[in-house]
XYZ file of C-alpha atoms in Angstrom:
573
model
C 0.000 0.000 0.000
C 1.190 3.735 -0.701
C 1.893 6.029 1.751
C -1.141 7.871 -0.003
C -3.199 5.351 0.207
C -1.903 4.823 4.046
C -3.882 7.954 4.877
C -7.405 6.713 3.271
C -7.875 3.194 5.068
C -10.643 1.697 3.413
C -10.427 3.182 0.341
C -10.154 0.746 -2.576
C -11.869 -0.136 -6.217
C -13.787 -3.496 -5.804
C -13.025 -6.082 -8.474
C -16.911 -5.719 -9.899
C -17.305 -1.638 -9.971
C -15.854 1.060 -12.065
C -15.942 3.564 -8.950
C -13.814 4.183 -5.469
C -15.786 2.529 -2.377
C -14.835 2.941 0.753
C -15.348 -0.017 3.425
C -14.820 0.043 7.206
C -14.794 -3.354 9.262
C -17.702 -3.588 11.945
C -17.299 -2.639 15.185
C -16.617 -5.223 17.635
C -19.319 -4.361 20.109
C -22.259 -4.261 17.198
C -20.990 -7.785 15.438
C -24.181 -9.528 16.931
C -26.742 -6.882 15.349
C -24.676 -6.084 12.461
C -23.887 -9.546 10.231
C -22.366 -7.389 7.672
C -18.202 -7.695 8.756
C -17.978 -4.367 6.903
C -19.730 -1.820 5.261
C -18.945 -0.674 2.492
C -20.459 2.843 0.200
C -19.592 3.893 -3.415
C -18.047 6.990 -3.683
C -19.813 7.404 -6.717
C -16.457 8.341 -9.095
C -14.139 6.674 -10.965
C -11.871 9.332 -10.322
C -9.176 9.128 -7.296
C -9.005 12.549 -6.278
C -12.726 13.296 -6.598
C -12.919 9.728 -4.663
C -10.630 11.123 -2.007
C -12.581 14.438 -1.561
C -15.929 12.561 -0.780
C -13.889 10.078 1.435
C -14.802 12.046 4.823
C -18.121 12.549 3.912
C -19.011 8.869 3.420
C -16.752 7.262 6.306
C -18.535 9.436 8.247
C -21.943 8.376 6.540
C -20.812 4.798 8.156
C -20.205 6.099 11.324
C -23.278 7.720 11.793
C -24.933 4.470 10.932
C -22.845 2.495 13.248
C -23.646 5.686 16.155
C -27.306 4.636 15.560
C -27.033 1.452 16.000
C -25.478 1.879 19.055
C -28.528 4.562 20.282
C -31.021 1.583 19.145
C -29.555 -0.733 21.604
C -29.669 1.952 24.289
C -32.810 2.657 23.709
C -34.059 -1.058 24.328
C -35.630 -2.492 27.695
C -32.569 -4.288 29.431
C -33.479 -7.392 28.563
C -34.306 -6.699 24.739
C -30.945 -4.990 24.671
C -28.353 -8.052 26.271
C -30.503 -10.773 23.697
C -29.818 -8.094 20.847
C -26.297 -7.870 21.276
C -25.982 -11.489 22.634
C -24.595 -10.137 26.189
C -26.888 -12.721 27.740
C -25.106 -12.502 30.981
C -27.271 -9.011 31.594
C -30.388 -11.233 31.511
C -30.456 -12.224 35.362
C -32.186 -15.119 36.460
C -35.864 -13.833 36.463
C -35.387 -13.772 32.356
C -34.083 -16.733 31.989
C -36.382 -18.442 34.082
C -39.263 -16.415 32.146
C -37.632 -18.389 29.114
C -38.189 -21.641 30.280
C -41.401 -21.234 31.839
C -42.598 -20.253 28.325
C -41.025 -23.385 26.888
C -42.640 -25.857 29.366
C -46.081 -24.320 29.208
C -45.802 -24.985 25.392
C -44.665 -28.820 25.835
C -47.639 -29.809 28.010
C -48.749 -31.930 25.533
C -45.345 -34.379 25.952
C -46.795 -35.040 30.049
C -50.037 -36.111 28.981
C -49.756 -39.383 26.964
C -52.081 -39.905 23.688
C -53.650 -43.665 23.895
C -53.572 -46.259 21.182
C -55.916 -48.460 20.206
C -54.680 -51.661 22.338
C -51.929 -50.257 23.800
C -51.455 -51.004 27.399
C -50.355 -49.902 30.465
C -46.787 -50.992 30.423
C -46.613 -50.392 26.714
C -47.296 -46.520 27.249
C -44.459 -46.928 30.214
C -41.971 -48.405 28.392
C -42.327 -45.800 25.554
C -41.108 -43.448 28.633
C -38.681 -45.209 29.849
C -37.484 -45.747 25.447
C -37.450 -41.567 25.373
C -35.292 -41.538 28.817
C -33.111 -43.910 26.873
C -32.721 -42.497 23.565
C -32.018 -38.587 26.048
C -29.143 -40.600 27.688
C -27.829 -41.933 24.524
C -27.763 -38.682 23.117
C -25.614 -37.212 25.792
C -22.894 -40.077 25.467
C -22.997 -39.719 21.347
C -21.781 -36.459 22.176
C -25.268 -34.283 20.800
C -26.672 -31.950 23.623
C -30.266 -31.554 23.662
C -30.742 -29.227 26.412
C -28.077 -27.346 24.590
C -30.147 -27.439 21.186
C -33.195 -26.150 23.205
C -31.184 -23.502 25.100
C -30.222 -22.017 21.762
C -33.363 -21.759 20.157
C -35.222 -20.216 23.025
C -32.680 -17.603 22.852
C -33.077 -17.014 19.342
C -37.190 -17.102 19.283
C -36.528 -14.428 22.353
C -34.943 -12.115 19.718
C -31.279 -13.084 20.283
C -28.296 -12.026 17.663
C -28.118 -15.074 16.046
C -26.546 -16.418 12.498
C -26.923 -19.789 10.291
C -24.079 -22.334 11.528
C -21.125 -22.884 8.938
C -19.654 -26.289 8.160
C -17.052 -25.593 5.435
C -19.190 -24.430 2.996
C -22.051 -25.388 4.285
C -24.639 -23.458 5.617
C -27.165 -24.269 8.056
C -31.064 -23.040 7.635
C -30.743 -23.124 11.538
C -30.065 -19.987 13.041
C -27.641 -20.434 16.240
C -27.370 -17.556 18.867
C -24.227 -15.775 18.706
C -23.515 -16.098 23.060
C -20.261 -17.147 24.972
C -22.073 -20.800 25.987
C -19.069 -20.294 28.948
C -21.034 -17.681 30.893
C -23.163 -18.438 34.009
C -26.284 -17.536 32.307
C -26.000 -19.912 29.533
C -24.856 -22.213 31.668
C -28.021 -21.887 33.576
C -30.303 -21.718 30.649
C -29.014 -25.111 29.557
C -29.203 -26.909 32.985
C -33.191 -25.453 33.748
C -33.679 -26.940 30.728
C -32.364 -30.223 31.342
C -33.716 -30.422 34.346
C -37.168 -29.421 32.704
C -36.611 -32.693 30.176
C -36.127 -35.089 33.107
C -39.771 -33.657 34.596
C -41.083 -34.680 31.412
C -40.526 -38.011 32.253
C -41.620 -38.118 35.540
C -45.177 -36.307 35.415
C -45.524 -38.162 32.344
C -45.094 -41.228 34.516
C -47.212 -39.878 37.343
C -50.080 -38.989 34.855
C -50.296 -42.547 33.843
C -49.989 -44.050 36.983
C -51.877 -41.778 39.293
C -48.531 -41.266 41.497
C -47.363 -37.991 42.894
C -43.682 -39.067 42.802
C -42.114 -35.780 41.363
C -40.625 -33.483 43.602
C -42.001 -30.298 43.966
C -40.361 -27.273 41.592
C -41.328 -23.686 41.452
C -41.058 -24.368 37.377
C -41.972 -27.689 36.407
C -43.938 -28.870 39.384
C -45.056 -26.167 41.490
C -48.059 -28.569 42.795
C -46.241 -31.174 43.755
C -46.388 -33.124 46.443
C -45.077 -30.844 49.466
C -42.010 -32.273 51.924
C -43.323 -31.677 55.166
C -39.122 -32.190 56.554
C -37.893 -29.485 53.728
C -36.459 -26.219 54.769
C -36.269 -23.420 52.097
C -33.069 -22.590 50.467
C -31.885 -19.398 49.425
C -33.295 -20.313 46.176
C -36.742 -20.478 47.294
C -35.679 -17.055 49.162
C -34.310 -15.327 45.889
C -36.732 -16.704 44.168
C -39.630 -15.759 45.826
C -38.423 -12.197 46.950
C -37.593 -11.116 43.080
C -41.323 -12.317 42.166
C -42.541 -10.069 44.287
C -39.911 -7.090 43.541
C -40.340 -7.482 40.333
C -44.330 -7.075 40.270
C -43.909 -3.962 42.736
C -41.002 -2.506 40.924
C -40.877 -3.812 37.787
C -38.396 -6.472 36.081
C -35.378 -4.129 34.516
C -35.264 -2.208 38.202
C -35.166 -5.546 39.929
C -32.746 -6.465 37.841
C -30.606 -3.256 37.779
C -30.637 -2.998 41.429
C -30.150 -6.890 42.645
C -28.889 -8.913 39.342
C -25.344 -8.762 40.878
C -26.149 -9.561 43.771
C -28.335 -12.508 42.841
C -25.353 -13.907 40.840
C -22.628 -13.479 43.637
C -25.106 -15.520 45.968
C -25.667 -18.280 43.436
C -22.098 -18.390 42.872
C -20.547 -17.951 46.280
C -23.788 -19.861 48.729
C -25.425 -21.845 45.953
C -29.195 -22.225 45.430
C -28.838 -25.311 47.733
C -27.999 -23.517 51.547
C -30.872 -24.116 54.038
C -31.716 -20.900 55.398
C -30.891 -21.607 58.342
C -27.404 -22.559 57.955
C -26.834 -18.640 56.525
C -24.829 -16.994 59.668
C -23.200 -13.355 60.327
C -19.970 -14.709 59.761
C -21.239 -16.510 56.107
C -22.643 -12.437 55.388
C -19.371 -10.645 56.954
C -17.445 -13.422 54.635
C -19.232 -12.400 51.523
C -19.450 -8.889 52.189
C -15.405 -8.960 52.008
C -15.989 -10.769 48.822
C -17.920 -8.269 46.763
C -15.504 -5.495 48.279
C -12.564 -7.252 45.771
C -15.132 -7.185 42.880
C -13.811 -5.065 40.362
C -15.474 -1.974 39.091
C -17.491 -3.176 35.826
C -15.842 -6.697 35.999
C -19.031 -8.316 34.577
C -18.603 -6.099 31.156
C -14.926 -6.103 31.112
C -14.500 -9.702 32.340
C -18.024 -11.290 30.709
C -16.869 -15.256 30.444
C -15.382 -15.809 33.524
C -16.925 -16.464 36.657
C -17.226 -13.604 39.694
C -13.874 -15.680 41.507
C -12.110 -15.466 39.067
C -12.780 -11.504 37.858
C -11.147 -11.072 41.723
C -7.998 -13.025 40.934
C -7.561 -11.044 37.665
C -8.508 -8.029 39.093
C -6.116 -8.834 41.829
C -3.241 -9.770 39.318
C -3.574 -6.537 37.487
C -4.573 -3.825 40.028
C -7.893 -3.066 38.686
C -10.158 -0.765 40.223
C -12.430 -1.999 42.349
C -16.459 -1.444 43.646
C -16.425 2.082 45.134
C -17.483 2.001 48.688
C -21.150 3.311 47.614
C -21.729 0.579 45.735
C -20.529 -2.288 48.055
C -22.901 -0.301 50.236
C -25.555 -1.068 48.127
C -25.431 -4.275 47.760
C -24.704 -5.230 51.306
C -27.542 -2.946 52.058
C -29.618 -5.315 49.413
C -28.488 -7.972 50.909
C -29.957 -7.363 54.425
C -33.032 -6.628 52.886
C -33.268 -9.726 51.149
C -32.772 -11.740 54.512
C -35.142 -9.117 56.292
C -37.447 -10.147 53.857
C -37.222 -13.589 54.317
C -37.262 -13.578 58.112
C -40.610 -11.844 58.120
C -41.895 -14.356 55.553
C -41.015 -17.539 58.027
C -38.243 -18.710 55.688
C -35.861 -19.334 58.802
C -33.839 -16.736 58.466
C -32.104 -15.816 61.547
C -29.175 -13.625 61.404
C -28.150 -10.157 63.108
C -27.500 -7.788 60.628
C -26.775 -4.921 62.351
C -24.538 -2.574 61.706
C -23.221 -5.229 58.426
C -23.180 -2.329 55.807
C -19.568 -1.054 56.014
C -19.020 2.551 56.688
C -17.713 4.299 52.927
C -15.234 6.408 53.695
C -14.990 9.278 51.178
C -12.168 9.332 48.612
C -12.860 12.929 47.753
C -14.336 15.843 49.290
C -16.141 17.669 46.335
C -16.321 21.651 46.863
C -18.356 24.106 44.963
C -17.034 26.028 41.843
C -15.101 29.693 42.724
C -16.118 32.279 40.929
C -13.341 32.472 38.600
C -13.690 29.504 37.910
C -17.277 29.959 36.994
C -16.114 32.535 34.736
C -14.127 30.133 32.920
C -16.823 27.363 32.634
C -19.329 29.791 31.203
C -17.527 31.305 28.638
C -17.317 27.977 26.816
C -20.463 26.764 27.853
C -21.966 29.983 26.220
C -21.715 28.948 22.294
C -23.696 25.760 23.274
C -26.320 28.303 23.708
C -27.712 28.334 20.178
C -26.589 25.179 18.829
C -26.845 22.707 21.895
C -28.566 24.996 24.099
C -29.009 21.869 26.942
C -25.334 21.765 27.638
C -25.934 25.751 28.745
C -28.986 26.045 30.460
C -28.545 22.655 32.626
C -25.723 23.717 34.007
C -26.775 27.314 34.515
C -29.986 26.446 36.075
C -27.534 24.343 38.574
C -25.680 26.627 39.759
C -28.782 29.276 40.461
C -31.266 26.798 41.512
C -29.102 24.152 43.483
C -31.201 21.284 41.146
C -29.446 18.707 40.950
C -28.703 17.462 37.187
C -31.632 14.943 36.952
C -34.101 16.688 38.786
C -33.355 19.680 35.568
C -32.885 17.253 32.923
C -36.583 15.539 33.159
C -38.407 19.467 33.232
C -41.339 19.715 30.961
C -42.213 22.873 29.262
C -45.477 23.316 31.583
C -42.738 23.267 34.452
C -41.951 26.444 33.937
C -44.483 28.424 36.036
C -46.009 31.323 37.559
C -46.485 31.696 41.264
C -47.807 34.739 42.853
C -46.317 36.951 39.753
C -43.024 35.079 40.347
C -41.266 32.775 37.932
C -40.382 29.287 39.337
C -39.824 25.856 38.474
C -42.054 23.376 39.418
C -39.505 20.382 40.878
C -42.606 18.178 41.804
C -43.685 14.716 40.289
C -46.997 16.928 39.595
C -48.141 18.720 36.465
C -50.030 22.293 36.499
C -53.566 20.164 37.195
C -51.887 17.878 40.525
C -51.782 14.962 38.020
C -48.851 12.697 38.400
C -46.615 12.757 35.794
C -45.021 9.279 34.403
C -41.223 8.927 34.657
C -40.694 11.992 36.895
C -38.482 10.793 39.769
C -36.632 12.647 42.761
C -34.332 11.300 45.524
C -36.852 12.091 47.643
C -39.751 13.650 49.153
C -38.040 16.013 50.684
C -36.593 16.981 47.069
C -39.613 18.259 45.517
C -40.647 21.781 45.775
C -41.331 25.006 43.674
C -38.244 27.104 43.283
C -38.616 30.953 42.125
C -35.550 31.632 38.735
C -33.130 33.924 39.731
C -32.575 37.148 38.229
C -29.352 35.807 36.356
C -31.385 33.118 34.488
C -34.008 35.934 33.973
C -31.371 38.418 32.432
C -29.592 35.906 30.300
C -32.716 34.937 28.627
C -33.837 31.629 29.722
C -37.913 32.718 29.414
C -37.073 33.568 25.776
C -35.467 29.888 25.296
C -38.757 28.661 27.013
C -41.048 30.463 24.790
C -39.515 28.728 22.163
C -40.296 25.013 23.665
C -42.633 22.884 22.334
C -45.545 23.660 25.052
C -46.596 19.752 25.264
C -42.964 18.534 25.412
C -39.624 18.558 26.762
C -37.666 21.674 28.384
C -34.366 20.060 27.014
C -35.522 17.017 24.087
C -31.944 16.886 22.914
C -31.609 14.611 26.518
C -32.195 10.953 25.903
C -32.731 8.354 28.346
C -29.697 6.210 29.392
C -29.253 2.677 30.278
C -30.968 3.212 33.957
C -33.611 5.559 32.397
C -32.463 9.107 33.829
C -32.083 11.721 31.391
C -28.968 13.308 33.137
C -27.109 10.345 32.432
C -25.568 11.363 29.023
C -25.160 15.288 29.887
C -23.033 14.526 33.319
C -21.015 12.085 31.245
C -20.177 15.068 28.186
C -19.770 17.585 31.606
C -17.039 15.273 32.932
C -15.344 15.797 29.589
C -15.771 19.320 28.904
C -14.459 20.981 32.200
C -11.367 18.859 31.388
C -10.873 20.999 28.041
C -10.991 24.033 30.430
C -8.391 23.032 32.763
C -10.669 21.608 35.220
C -8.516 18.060 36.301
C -9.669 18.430 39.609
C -11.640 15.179 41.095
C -13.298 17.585 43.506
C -15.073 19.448 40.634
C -18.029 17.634 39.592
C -21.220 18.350 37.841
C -22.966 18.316 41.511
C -20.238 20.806 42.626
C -22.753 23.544 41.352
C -25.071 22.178 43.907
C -22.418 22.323 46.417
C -21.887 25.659 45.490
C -24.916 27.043 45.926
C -25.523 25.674 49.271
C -22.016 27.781 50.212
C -23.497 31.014 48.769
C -26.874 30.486 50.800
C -24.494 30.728 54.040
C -22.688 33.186 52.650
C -25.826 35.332 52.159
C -27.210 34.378 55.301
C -29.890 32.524 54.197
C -31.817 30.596 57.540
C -31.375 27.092 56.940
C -35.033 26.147 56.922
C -35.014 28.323 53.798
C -31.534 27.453 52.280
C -32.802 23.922 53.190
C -36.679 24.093 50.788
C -34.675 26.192 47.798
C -32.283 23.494 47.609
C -34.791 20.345 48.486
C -32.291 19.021 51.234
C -33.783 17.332 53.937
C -34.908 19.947 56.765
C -34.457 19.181 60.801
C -37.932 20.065 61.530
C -40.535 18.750 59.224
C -43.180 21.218 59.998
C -41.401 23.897 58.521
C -42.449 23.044 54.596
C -41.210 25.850 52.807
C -41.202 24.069 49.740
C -44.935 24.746 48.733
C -46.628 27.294 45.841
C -47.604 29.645 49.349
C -44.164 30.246 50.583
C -42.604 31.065 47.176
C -42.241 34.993 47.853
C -40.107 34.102 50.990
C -38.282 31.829 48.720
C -37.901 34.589 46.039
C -36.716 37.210 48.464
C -33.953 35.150 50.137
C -33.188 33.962 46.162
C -32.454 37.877 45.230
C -29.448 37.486 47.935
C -27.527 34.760 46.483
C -24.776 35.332 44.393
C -21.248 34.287 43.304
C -19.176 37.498 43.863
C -18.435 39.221 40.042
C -19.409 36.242 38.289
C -22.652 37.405 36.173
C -24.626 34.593 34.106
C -26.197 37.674 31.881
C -22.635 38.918 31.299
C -21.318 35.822 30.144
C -24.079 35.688 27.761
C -23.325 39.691 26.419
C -20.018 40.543 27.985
């Protein structure tokens, strides 16, 4: 290849076309939506230089395409999303369970045998006891049934799949494209065998009139109870995310406790009596999920949770902050709370388990020359991307936080006694609930009156020209957990590097941070400092937060300010 040519990868005349194309080679982490290994677009010219000229514009034709592929998959439920890309591992047990049960309740026709004319009683057996044969066989020739199955459920659930490839031969069977290595395959295939050994035993009980089966929540949930059984902690888990999942829904269950789920599988097994779970069994796997480390499911996806630890170990890998271990050991005691109120024998002290996170920065608010600096390159965004402005803006002169901004409506920009607020409630204009609104906490919703910055800088006019039915900031999509702020704090993190802004204790929140330091410094009371900025007040009477106390909101508002930094003068210095 030519040095010229070095500087155009890509770019090349195909054997069957006059003109230049240009191909680029599929990105690794779209392979299971995309079958394509490259694209590849005409240039349109048989010319080289003309060829080269269009070059940017249609490489970066393909990368818009592969940038939308990539929003698609975002844009899916959880589960949706890890069959799409065939990162089954994101499907948590409660999915693939949902798998099989959909399988079995479609097979009930192989536990319920069809008679034939003179066929008897141990004929019908032995025809059973033929099929448990011919299973076995099948195992020892090498073929895996429950394997067979396990694929094609995944690829009737809407799995990346692709036809299977002997030589050059190609299968009309469409395989999955999954690591068959990972723990969720793994248990995918083994429900499934498990379901084909049922078959064989209700079919056996149906003809005989027996209730020999053991009980299982899948394949035999009215079966014969054991009076002597104790639950396990798979009847716990199992039980508890039924019921999570109808109160909360099945992508937050499985956001919140998936992890956690796995490391119990993995570290107690499905098969612990209840009762044989002890503080020093919970202290023992609390230490374990504090050497987790940091993403190790996405960056380590085939191996198992031990072994992410030893690799993390061998290479110094970052590690779960302590917020999150928090989290899940906090999950964790609710789990076994849960299950001790239930009766499941679960009796162990869990005070005082979660471990006390310690933290590894102390964040401070934005000085304002620092503000200065910010805001003069936030101010282009203005007109072009006028979200990465106004979010922050409305920050650092509201004390918002990023989410509670990013989700605003139009119609929550408001009046109030001749005052211009925002209305930070889960409640539209009528005191209708509105879907998909979400704070922190109760506490966190109130009506805050605009300072006279946001006024003067001409955030009305912006309003104005808001689709009245939709979106303050539209440009916002959801991210993976559903929170609009999501993308926004992620582009933040990057920008205020560009500015000189290193600094680990300079966040997005740090406007937040900062305005709570210029409510002291104005001498704002702290009931009042406490309903601008939705914190949580000592005394719970004092409910400043409502539409009736806005003018003593919007007179301690007109005191706050951040020395000679003006918003309205960054806009027209």
């Amino acid at each position: 290849m030519s040095d010229e040519m070095a500087n155009y990868p890509g770019l090349h005349i195909p054997d069957n076309s006059p003109n230049w194309h240009v191909r680029k080679r599929t990105p690794k982490d779209l392979r299971q939506i995309e079958k394509r290994e490259s694209i590849r677009r005409s240039l349109g010219t048989a010319d080289k230089r003309e060829a080269i000229r269009r070059y940017p514009l249609k490489l970066a034709e393909i990368e818009a395409g592969f940038a939308a592929l990539r929003e698609e998959i975002r844009a899916k439920p959880v589960i949706e999303a890890a069959l799409a890309t065939g990162r089954i591992e994101e499907l948590g047990r409660a999915a693939i369970e949902g798998l099989v049960e959909n399988w079995w309740s479609k097979r009930s026709g192989y536990r319920t045998h069809d008679w034939i004319d003179g066929q008897t009683m141990g004929d019908a057996l032995r025809e059973i006891a033929d099929d448990e044969r011919l299973n076995a066989l099948a195992d020892r020739e090498g073929r895996d049934l429950a394997g067979d199955i396990a694929d094609q459920l995944l690829v009737e659930a809407g799995a990346a799949s692709r036809p299977h490839r002997s030589g050059s031969i190609k299968s009309t069977v469409e395989y999955p494209i999954v690591a068959r290595e990972t723990l969720a395959y793994r248990q995918l295939r083994a429900l499934v065998g498990k379901g084909l050994e049922y078959e064989a035993s209700l079919a056996r009980d149906q003809l005989t009139g027996a209730d020999s089966a053991a009980p299982h929540a899948i394949f035999n949930p009215k079966g014969a109870p054991r009076q002597t059984a104790r639950k396990t902690l798979g009847d716990l888990v199992r039980e508890y995310r039924k019921e999570r999942e109808r109160l909360h829904g099945v992508e937050s269950t499985a956001r919140k406790f998936g992890l956690l789920f796995r490391i119990l599988e993995e570290q107690w097994s499905d098969d612990l009596p209840l009762n044989k779970i002890t503080r020093e069994s919970c202290v023992n796997l609390i230490g374990f999920i504090q050497r987790l480390p940091a993403n190790g499911s996405k960056k380590f996806p085939r191996m198992t949770l031990e072994e992410t630890v030893q690799v993390a170990e061998q290479r110094g890998h970052k590690l779960l902050s302590p917020n999150t271990v928090g989290s899940y050991v906090q999950n964790l005691c609710a789990l076994l709370r849960w299950g001790e109120r239930q009766g499941y024998g679960v009796e162990v002290n869990l005070d005082g388990l979660k471990p006390k996170a310690e933290a590894e920065v102390q964040r401070r608010g934005y000085e304002p020359e620092e503000m200065k600096k910010l805001f003069s390159g936030l101010v282009p965004f203005r007109e072009s991307e006028p979200h990465k402005f106004w979010v922050p803006a409305l920050a650092a002169f509201t004390g918002a936080r990023a989410e509670e901004i990013c989700q605003l409506r139009t119609e929550d920009v408001i009046r109030v006694a001749e005052v211009n607020c925002l209305n930070l409630t889960r409640f539209d204009t009528k005191g209708r609930a509105v879907a998909g609104k979400r704070f922190k906490n109760t506490h966190s919703e109130r009506v805050v009156p605009l300072h006279r910055e946001l006024l003067a800088a001409g955030f009305l006019s912006y309003v104005e020209n808001c689709p009245a039915d939709g979106r303050l900031f539209d440009a916002l999509k959801p991210g993976a957990k559903g929170n609009y702020s999501h993308n926004l704090s992620k582009w933040f993190g990057r920008y205020k590097k560009t500015v000189g802004f290193d600094d680990p204790a300079l966040v997005f929140h740090s406007f937040r941070h900062g305005f709570r330091d210029a409510c002291r410094d104005a001498d704002i009371p702290e009931e009042t400092a406490h309903a601008l900025g939705g914190w949580a007040t000592i005394n719970q009477g004092q409910r400043y937060g409502n539409r009736g106390a806005v003018k003593n909101l919007h007179r301690a508002l007109q005191k706050i300010g951040y020395e000679d930094f003006s918003l309205a003068d960054a806009v027209c210095p």
